[in-house]
Amino acid sequence: MLSKSEHEPVLLSQVIEFLHFDDENMNDVGDMKRIVDCTLGLGGYSEEILRSFPAARVYALDRDSSAIARSEERLSEYTPRFKALHANFGAMGKVLSDFAPFDAFVFDLGVSNMQLTEARRGFSFQSDGPLDMRMDLGGEGKTAAEVLKNLSGDELAKVFAIYGEERYARRIALKIEENRKRGGTLETTAELVALIRGVLPAPVQRKMGTHPARRVFQALRIYVNDELEELKAGLASVESLASSRAIVVVVSYHSLEDRIVKHTFRAWEAEEKKGIVLTKHPVCAEFEEIGKNFKARSAKLRAFRFSGEGEGKTLKQRSKSKRSEG
Ligand SMILES: C[S@@+](CC[C@H](N)C(=O)[O-])C[C@H]1O[C@@H](n2cnc3c(N)ncnc32)[C@H](O)[C@@H]1O
């Protein structure tokens, strides 16, 4: 059994509510047959979906084999309704095509608490560990330490500026280059944190209101795991795997991801006439949830519903017209 702090799914009730989206053509939850949890993690979403939709089958993906092993064991009572698959978004089409079409897809992006709190994974600037940061530990990609060793100063500055929106990107990258030239190592999270602390002016660090290394760690994690291209590939696969009235719910944690989701959903609605955006504005966590779970502060949920008819109403407009109808 997971402890509460280890396992606190973000915006869970809102995700489930969207999966129950009251639609005149799909108002029976028994219609929800096949649901994909694209980011299994500790299985919080999958578990609640399996409970809320007793007739559904859940196909859950994760690129992290330890998340698969742990959640498979934890949710074993739901076999055969629950099937975990070790794959990244880029491979979604391949691993899921035999089971398609699907009635819903949920994404809860980024890293899990389990990944964050295990120092040996290298995601955390709070605890010392090797600079790895690969979601699939021991997988094929380059580690964060290898990226810091092999990218030029200019390339690193771009990574920190684009993926971390770090104001001091160039200065930090120059310091890393200097450190390399002097034969210094940058193998652990503590070494990287110390280097960043040495670059950022002290008054800036005092006023930041967040850890001085947060942005660089975010940037490296996104780069190491190619997170933005993965997200685009995942959403493209959804298009090909979705049933005609499928629901897609995405929870993201930073503006780069949110922008991709927003633009994709808009294009599906306005240009491709594939269905409707159910969230005119993103749904955010309530104060109460943020108080209990700090991670929820930056969460943004967006939802889309495919339809064969090319409708153009948002959820708000739909509920308004429903209210005025009666
Ligand atoms: C925030 S956690 C999900 C937590 C889950 N909703 C829960 O309630 O336990 C995100 C998970 O998605 C996985 N993930 C992130 N990007 C992925 C990708 N491109 N392909 C497959 N899995 C991915 C991570 O390895 C991580 O385990």
Coordinates of C-alpha atoms and ligand atoms in Angstrom, one line a residue:
M1 CA 0.0 0.0 0.0
L2 CA 1.3 3.4 -0.9
S3 CA 1.4 6.2 1.7
K4 CA -0.7 9.3 1.0
S5 CA 2.4 11.6 0.5
E6 CA 3.9 9.1 -1.9
H7 CA 0.7 8.9 -3.9
E8 CA -1.4 12.0 -4.3
P9 CA -2.9 12.0 -7.8
V10 CA -3.5 15.6 -9.0
L11 CA -6.9 16.9 -10.1
L12 CA -8.2 13.3 -9.9
S13 CA -11.9 14.0 -9.3
Q14 CA -11.9 16.6 -12.2
V15 CA -10.3 14.0 -14.5
I16 CA -13.0 11.4 -13.6
E17 CA -15.7 14.0 -14.1
F18 CA -14.6 14.7 -17.7
L19 CA -14.5 11.0 -18.4
H20 CA -18.2 11.0 -17.2
F21 CA -18.9 13.9 -19.5
D22 CA -22.6 14.0 -19.8
D23 CA -23.3 13.7 -23.5
E24 CA -26.6 12.8 -25.0
N25 CA -24.9 10.2 -27.2
M26 CA -22.8 8.6 -24.5
N27 CA -24.5 9.2 -21.1
D28 CA -24.3 5.6 -20.0
V29 CA -21.0 5.0 -18.2
G30 CA -21.3 1.4 -19.4
D31 CA -20.5 2.8 -22.8
M32 CA -17.0 3.5 -21.7
K33 CA -15.3 0.4 -22.8
R34 CA -11.7 1.0 -23.4
I35 CA -9.7 3.7 -21.7
V36 CA -6.0 4.5 -22.0
D37 CA -4.1 5.9 -19.1
C38 CA -1.1 7.2 -21.0
T39 CA 1.0 8.0 -17.9
L40 CA 0.4 5.1 -15.4
G41 CA 3.0 6.2 -12.8
L42 CA 1.9 5.0 -9.4
G43 CA -1.5 4.0 -10.8
G44 CA -3.6 6.6 -9.1
Y45 CA -5.6 7.6 -12.1
S46 CA -5.9 4.0 -13.4
E47 CA -7.2 2.8 -10.0
E48 CA -9.9 5.4 -9.8
I49 CA -10.9 4.8 -13.4
L50 CA -11.2 1.1 -12.8
R51 CA -13.4 1.8 -9.7
S52 CA -15.6 4.4 -11.4
F53 CA -16.1 2.5 -14.7
P54 CA -16.8 -1.1 -13.7
A55 CA -17.4 -2.1 -17.3
A56 CA -14.2 -0.5 -18.6
R57 CA -10.9 -2.0 -19.6
V58 CA -7.9 0.2 -18.8
Y59 CA -4.7 0.0 -20.9
A60 CA -2.0 1.9 -19.1
L61 CA 1.4 3.0 -20.5
D62 CA 4.6 4.1 -18.9
R63 CA 8.1 4.4 -20.2
D64 CA 9.4 3.7 -16.7
S65 CA 9.7 -0.1 -16.2
S66 CA 9.7 0.3 -12.4
A67 CA 6.4 2.2 -12.5
I68 CA 4.9 -0.7 -14.6
A69 CA 6.2 -3.3 -12.1
R70 CA 4.9 -1.5 -9.1
S71 CA 1.5 -0.6 -10.4
E72 CA 0.9 -4.0 -11.9
E73 CA 1.4 -5.5 -8.5
R74 CA -0.7 -2.8 -6.7
L75 CA -3.6 -3.1 -9.2
S76 CA -3.4 -6.9 -9.7
E77 CA -7.0 -7.4 -8.3
Y78 CA -8.2 -5.6 -11.5
T79 CA -6.7 -8.1 -13.9
P80 CA -7.8 -8.8 -16.7
R81 CA -9.6 -5.4 -16.9
F82 CA -6.2 -3.7 -16.3
K83 CA -3.3 -4.1 -18.7
A84 CA 0.0 -2.3 -18.2
L85 CA 2.3 -1.7 -21.1
H86 CA 5.9 -0.6 -21.1
A87 CA 6.1 2.1 -23.8
N88 CA 6.6 5.7 -24.4
F89 CA 4.2 8.0 -26.2
G90 CA 6.2 7.6 -29.5
A91 CA 5.3 3.9 -29.4
M92 CA 1.7 4.3 -28.5
G93 CA 0.3 3.6 -32.0
K94 CA 2.3 0.4 -32.2
V95 CA 1.5 -1.1 -28.8
L96 CA -2.2 -0.1 -28.8
S97 CA -3.4 -0.5 -32.3
D98 CA -4.5 -4.2 -31.7
F99 CA -6.9 -3.0 -29.0
A100 CA -8.2 0.2 -30.7
P101 CA -10.5 2.1 -31.0
F102 CA -10.5 3.7 -27.5
D103 CA -13.2 5.8 -25.8
A104 CA -10.9 7.9 -23.6
F105 CA -7.3 8.9 -23.0
V106 CA -5.8 10.5 -19.9
F107 CA -2.4 12.1 -19.6
D108 CA -0.8 13.2 -16.3
L109 CA 2.5 14.6 -17.6
G110 CA 5.9 14.9 -16.1
V111 CA 7.5 12.8 -13.4
S112 CA 5.9 10.9 -10.5
N113 CA 6.5 11.3 -6.8
M114 CA 8.3 8.0 -6.9
Q115 CA 10.7 9.2 -9.6
L116 CA 11.2 12.5 -7.8
T117 CA 11.9 11.2 -4.4
E118 CA 14.3 8.4 -5.4
A119 CA 17.7 10.2 -5.2
R120 CA 19.4 7.7 -7.5
R121 CA 17.1 8.8 -10.4
G122 CA 18.7 12.3 -10.3
F123 CA 15.5 14.3 -10.7
S124 CA 15.7 16.1 -7.4
F125 CA 17.6 19.2 -6.6
Q126 CA 16.8 18.5 -2.9
S127 CA 18.7 15.3 -2.5
D128 CA 22.1 14.2 -3.8
G129 CA 22.3 11.5 -6.5
P130 CA 23.8 10.8 -9.9
L131 CA 22.7 13.2 -12.6
D132 CA 20.7 10.6 -14.6
M133 CA 17.1 12.0 -15.1
R134 CA 16.0 9.4 -17.6
M135 CA 12.4 8.4 -16.9
D136 CA 13.3 4.9 -18.1
L137 CA 16.2 4.3 -15.8
G138 CA 18.9 2.3 -17.5
G139 CA 17.2 2.9 -20.9
E140 CA 18.9 3.9 -24.1
G141 CA 19.0 7.7 -23.9
K142 CA 21.7 10.0 -22.7
T143 CA 21.9 10.9 -19.0
A144 CA 21.8 14.5 -17.8
A145 CA 25.5 14.1 -16.8
E146 CA 26.3 13.1 -20.4
V147 CA 24.3 16.0 -21.8
L148 CA 26.2 18.4 -19.5
K149 CA 29.5 16.9 -20.7
N150 CA 28.8 16.7 -24.5
L151 CA 26.7 19.8 -25.4
S152 CA 28.5 23.0 -26.3
G153 CA 28.1 26.1 -24.1
D154 CA 25.7 27.6 -26.7
E155 CA 23.6 24.5 -26.9
L156 CA 23.3 24.3 -23.1
A157 CA 22.4 27.9 -22.9
K158 CA 19.6 27.2 -25.4
V159 CA 18.3 24.2 -23.5
F160 CA 18.2 26.2 -20.2
A161 CA 16.6 29.2 -21.9
I162 CA 14.0 27.3 -23.9
Y163 CA 13.0 24.4 -21.7
G164 CA 13.7 26.1 -18.3
E165 CA 12.9 29.8 -19.2
E166 CA 16.0 30.5 -17.1
R167 CA 17.1 34.1 -17.2
Y168 CA 20.7 33.2 -16.3
A169 CA 20.9 30.5 -19.0
R170 CA 24.0 31.8 -20.7
R171 CA 26.0 32.5 -17.5
I172 CA 25.2 29.1 -16.2
A173 CA 26.2 27.4 -19.5
L174 CA 29.5 29.4 -19.5
K175 CA 30.3 28.3 -16.0
I176 CA 29.7 24.7 -17.0
E177 CA 32.1 25.1 -19.9
E178 CA 34.7 26.7 -17.7
N179 CA 34.3 23.9 -15.2
R180 CA 34.9 21.3 -18.0
K181 CA 38.0 23.1 -19.2
R182 CA 39.4 23.1 -15.7
G183 CA 38.8 19.3 -15.6
G184 CA 36.0 19.6 -13.0
T185 CA 33.3 17.0 -12.8
L186 CA 29.5 17.4 -12.9
E187 CA 28.2 14.0 -12.1
T188 CA 25.9 14.6 -9.2
T189 CA 22.8 16.7 -8.5
A190 CA 24.6 18.4 -5.5
E191 CA 27.5 19.4 -7.8
L192 CA 25.1 21.0 -10.3
V193 CA 23.1 22.8 -7.6
A194 CA 26.4 24.2 -6.1
L195 CA 27.5 25.4 -9.6
I196 CA 24.1 27.2 -10.2
R197 CA 24.2 28.7 -6.7
G198 CA 27.7 30.0 -7.5
V199 CA 26.4 31.8 -10.7
L200 CA 23.1 33.3 -9.6
P201 CA 23.5 36.6 -7.7
A202 CA 22.7 36.2 -4.0
P203 CA 19.9 38.9 -4.0
V204 CA 18.3 37.2 -7.0
Q205 CA 18.4 33.8 -5.1
R206 CA 16.8 35.4 -2.0
K207 CA 13.9 36.9 -4.0
M208 CA 13.3 33.9 -6.2
G209 CA 10.6 32.2 -4.0
T210 CA 11.7 28.9 -5.5
H211 CA 14.8 26.8 -5.5
P212 CA 17.6 28.4 -7.6
A213 CA 18.2 25.2 -9.5
R214 CA 14.5 24.4 -10.3
R215 CA 14.5 25.8 -13.8
V216 CA 17.8 24.2 -14.9
F217 CA 16.6 20.8 -13.6
Q218 CA 13.3 21.2 -15.4
A219 CA 15.2 22.1 -18.6
L220 CA 17.5 19.1 -18.4
R221 CA 14.7 16.7 -17.6
I222 CA 12.7 17.9 -20.6
Y223 CA 15.8 17.6 -22.9
V224 CA 16.9 14.2 -21.6
N225 CA 13.5 12.7 -22.1
D226 CA 12.5 14.7 -25.2
E227 CA 9.3 15.4 -23.4
L228 CA 7.8 18.0 -25.8
E229 CA 8.3 15.9 -29.0
E230 CA 7.0 12.9 -27.0
L231 CA 3.8 14.8 -26.1
K232 CA 3.2 15.8 -29.7
A233 CA 3.7 12.2 -30.8
G234 CA 1.3 11.0 -28.1
L235 CA -1.4 13.4 -29.2
A236 CA -0.9 12.4 -32.8
S237 CA -1.4 8.8 -31.9
V238 CA -4.5 9.6 -29.9
E239 CA -6.0 10.9 -33.2
S240 CA -5.5 7.6 -34.9
L241 CA -6.5 5.4 -32.0
A242 CA -9.7 7.3 -30.8
S243 CA -13.2 6.1 -31.3
S244 CA -15.6 8.6 -33.0
R245 CA -16.7 10.2 -29.7
A246 CA -13.6 9.7 -27.5
I247 CA -12.7 12.1 -24.7
V248 CA -9.1 13.2 -24.2
V249 CA -8.0 14.7 -20.8
V250 CA -4.5 16.1 -20.3
V251 CA -3.0 17.5 -17.1
S252 CA 0.2 19.4 -17.6
Y253 CA 2.6 21.2 -15.2
H254 CA 4.4 23.9 -17.2
S255 CA 3.6 26.4 -19.9
L256 CA 5.6 24.6 -22.7
E257 CA 3.4 21.4 -22.3
D258 CA 0.2 23.4 -21.8
R259 CA 0.8 25.4 -25.0
I260 CA 1.2 22.2 -27.1
V261 CA -2.0 20.7 -25.7
K262 CA -3.9 24.0 -26.1
H263 CA -2.8 24.4 -29.8
T264 CA -3.4 20.8 -30.7
F265 CA -6.9 20.8 -29.2
R266 CA -7.7 24.2 -31.0
A267 CA -6.4 22.8 -34.3
W268 CA -8.5 19.6 -33.9
E269 CA -11.6 21.8 -33.2
A270 CA -11.2 24.8 -35.5
E271 CA -9.1 23.5 -38.5
E272 CA -9.8 19.8 -38.6
K273 CA -13.4 20.0 -37.3
K274 CA -12.7 16.8 -35.3
G275 CA -14.8 17.7 -32.2
I276 CA -15.0 20.2 -29.4
V277 CA -12.7 21.7 -26.7
L278 CA -14.5 21.0 -23.4
T279 CA -12.3 23.5 -21.5
K280 CA -12.4 27.1 -22.8
H281 CA -10.0 27.9 -20.0
P282 CA -7.8 25.3 -18.3
V283 CA -9.1 23.8 -15.1
C284 CA -6.8 24.4 -12.1
A285 CA -6.6 22.9 -8.6
E286 CA -8.6 24.4 -5.7
F287 CA -6.7 26.0 -2.8
E288 CA -7.6 23.1 -0.6
E289 CA -5.9 20.6 -3.0
I290 CA -2.8 22.9 -3.4
G291 CA -2.6 23.1 0.4
K292 CA -2.4 19.3 0.6
N293 CA -0.3 18.7 -2.5
F294 CA 2.1 21.4 -3.6
K295 CA 2.6 19.8 -7.0
A296 CA -1.1 20.7 -7.8
R297 CA -0.3 24.5 -7.8
S298 CA 1.0 24.4 -11.4
A299 CA -1.4 21.8 -12.8
K300 CA -3.6 22.7 -15.8
L301 CA -6.3 20.4 -17.1
R302 CA -7.6 20.6 -20.7
A303 CA -10.1 18.3 -22.2
F304 CA -11.4 17.5 -25.8
R305 CA -14.1 15.4 -27.1
F306 CA -14.0 13.9 -30.6
S307 CA -17.2 14.0 -32.6
G308 CA -18.0 13.0 -36.1
E309 CA -20.2 16.1 -36.6
G310 CA -17.8 19.0 -36.3
E311 CA -19.7 20.8 -33.5
G312 CA -18.2 24.0 -32.1
K313 CA -19.5 24.5 -28.6
T314 CA -17.4 24.6 -25.4
L315 CA -18.5 22.8 -22.3
K316 CA -19.7 26.1 -20.8
Q317 CA -21.8 26.9 -23.8
R318 CA -23.2 23.4 -23.8
S319 CA -24.2 23.5 -20.1
K320 CA -25.7 27.0 -20.6
S321 CA -27.9 25.8 -23.5
K322 CA -28.8 22.7 -21.5
R323 CA -29.9 25.0 -18.6
S324 CA -32.0 27.2 -20.9
E325 CA -33.6 24.2 -22.5
G326 CA -35.1 23.2 -19.2
Ligands
LIG1 C1 2.9 12.4 -13.0 S1 3.2 10.7 -13.3 C2 1.7 10.0 -13.4 C3 1.0 9.8 -12.1 C4 -0.3 9.0 -12.1 N1 -1.3 9.7 -12.8 C5 -0.7 8.5 -10.8 O1 -1.8 8.9 -10.4 O2 0.0 7.8 -10.1 C6 3.8 10.7 -14.9 C7 4.2 9.3 -15.4 O3 4.2 9.3 -16.8 C8 5.4 8.7 -17.3 N2 5.7 9.4 -18.6 C9 6.1 10.6 -18.8 N3 6.3 10.9 -20.0 C10 6.1 9.7 -20.7 C11 6.1 9.3 -22.1 N4 6.5 10.2 -23.0 N5 5.8 8.1 -22.4 C12 5.4 7.2 -21.4 N6 5.3 7.5 -20.1 C13 5.7 8.7 -19.7 C14 6.4 8.9 -16.2 O4 7.4 7.9 -16.3 C15 5.6 8.9 -14.9 O5 5.6 7.6 -14.4

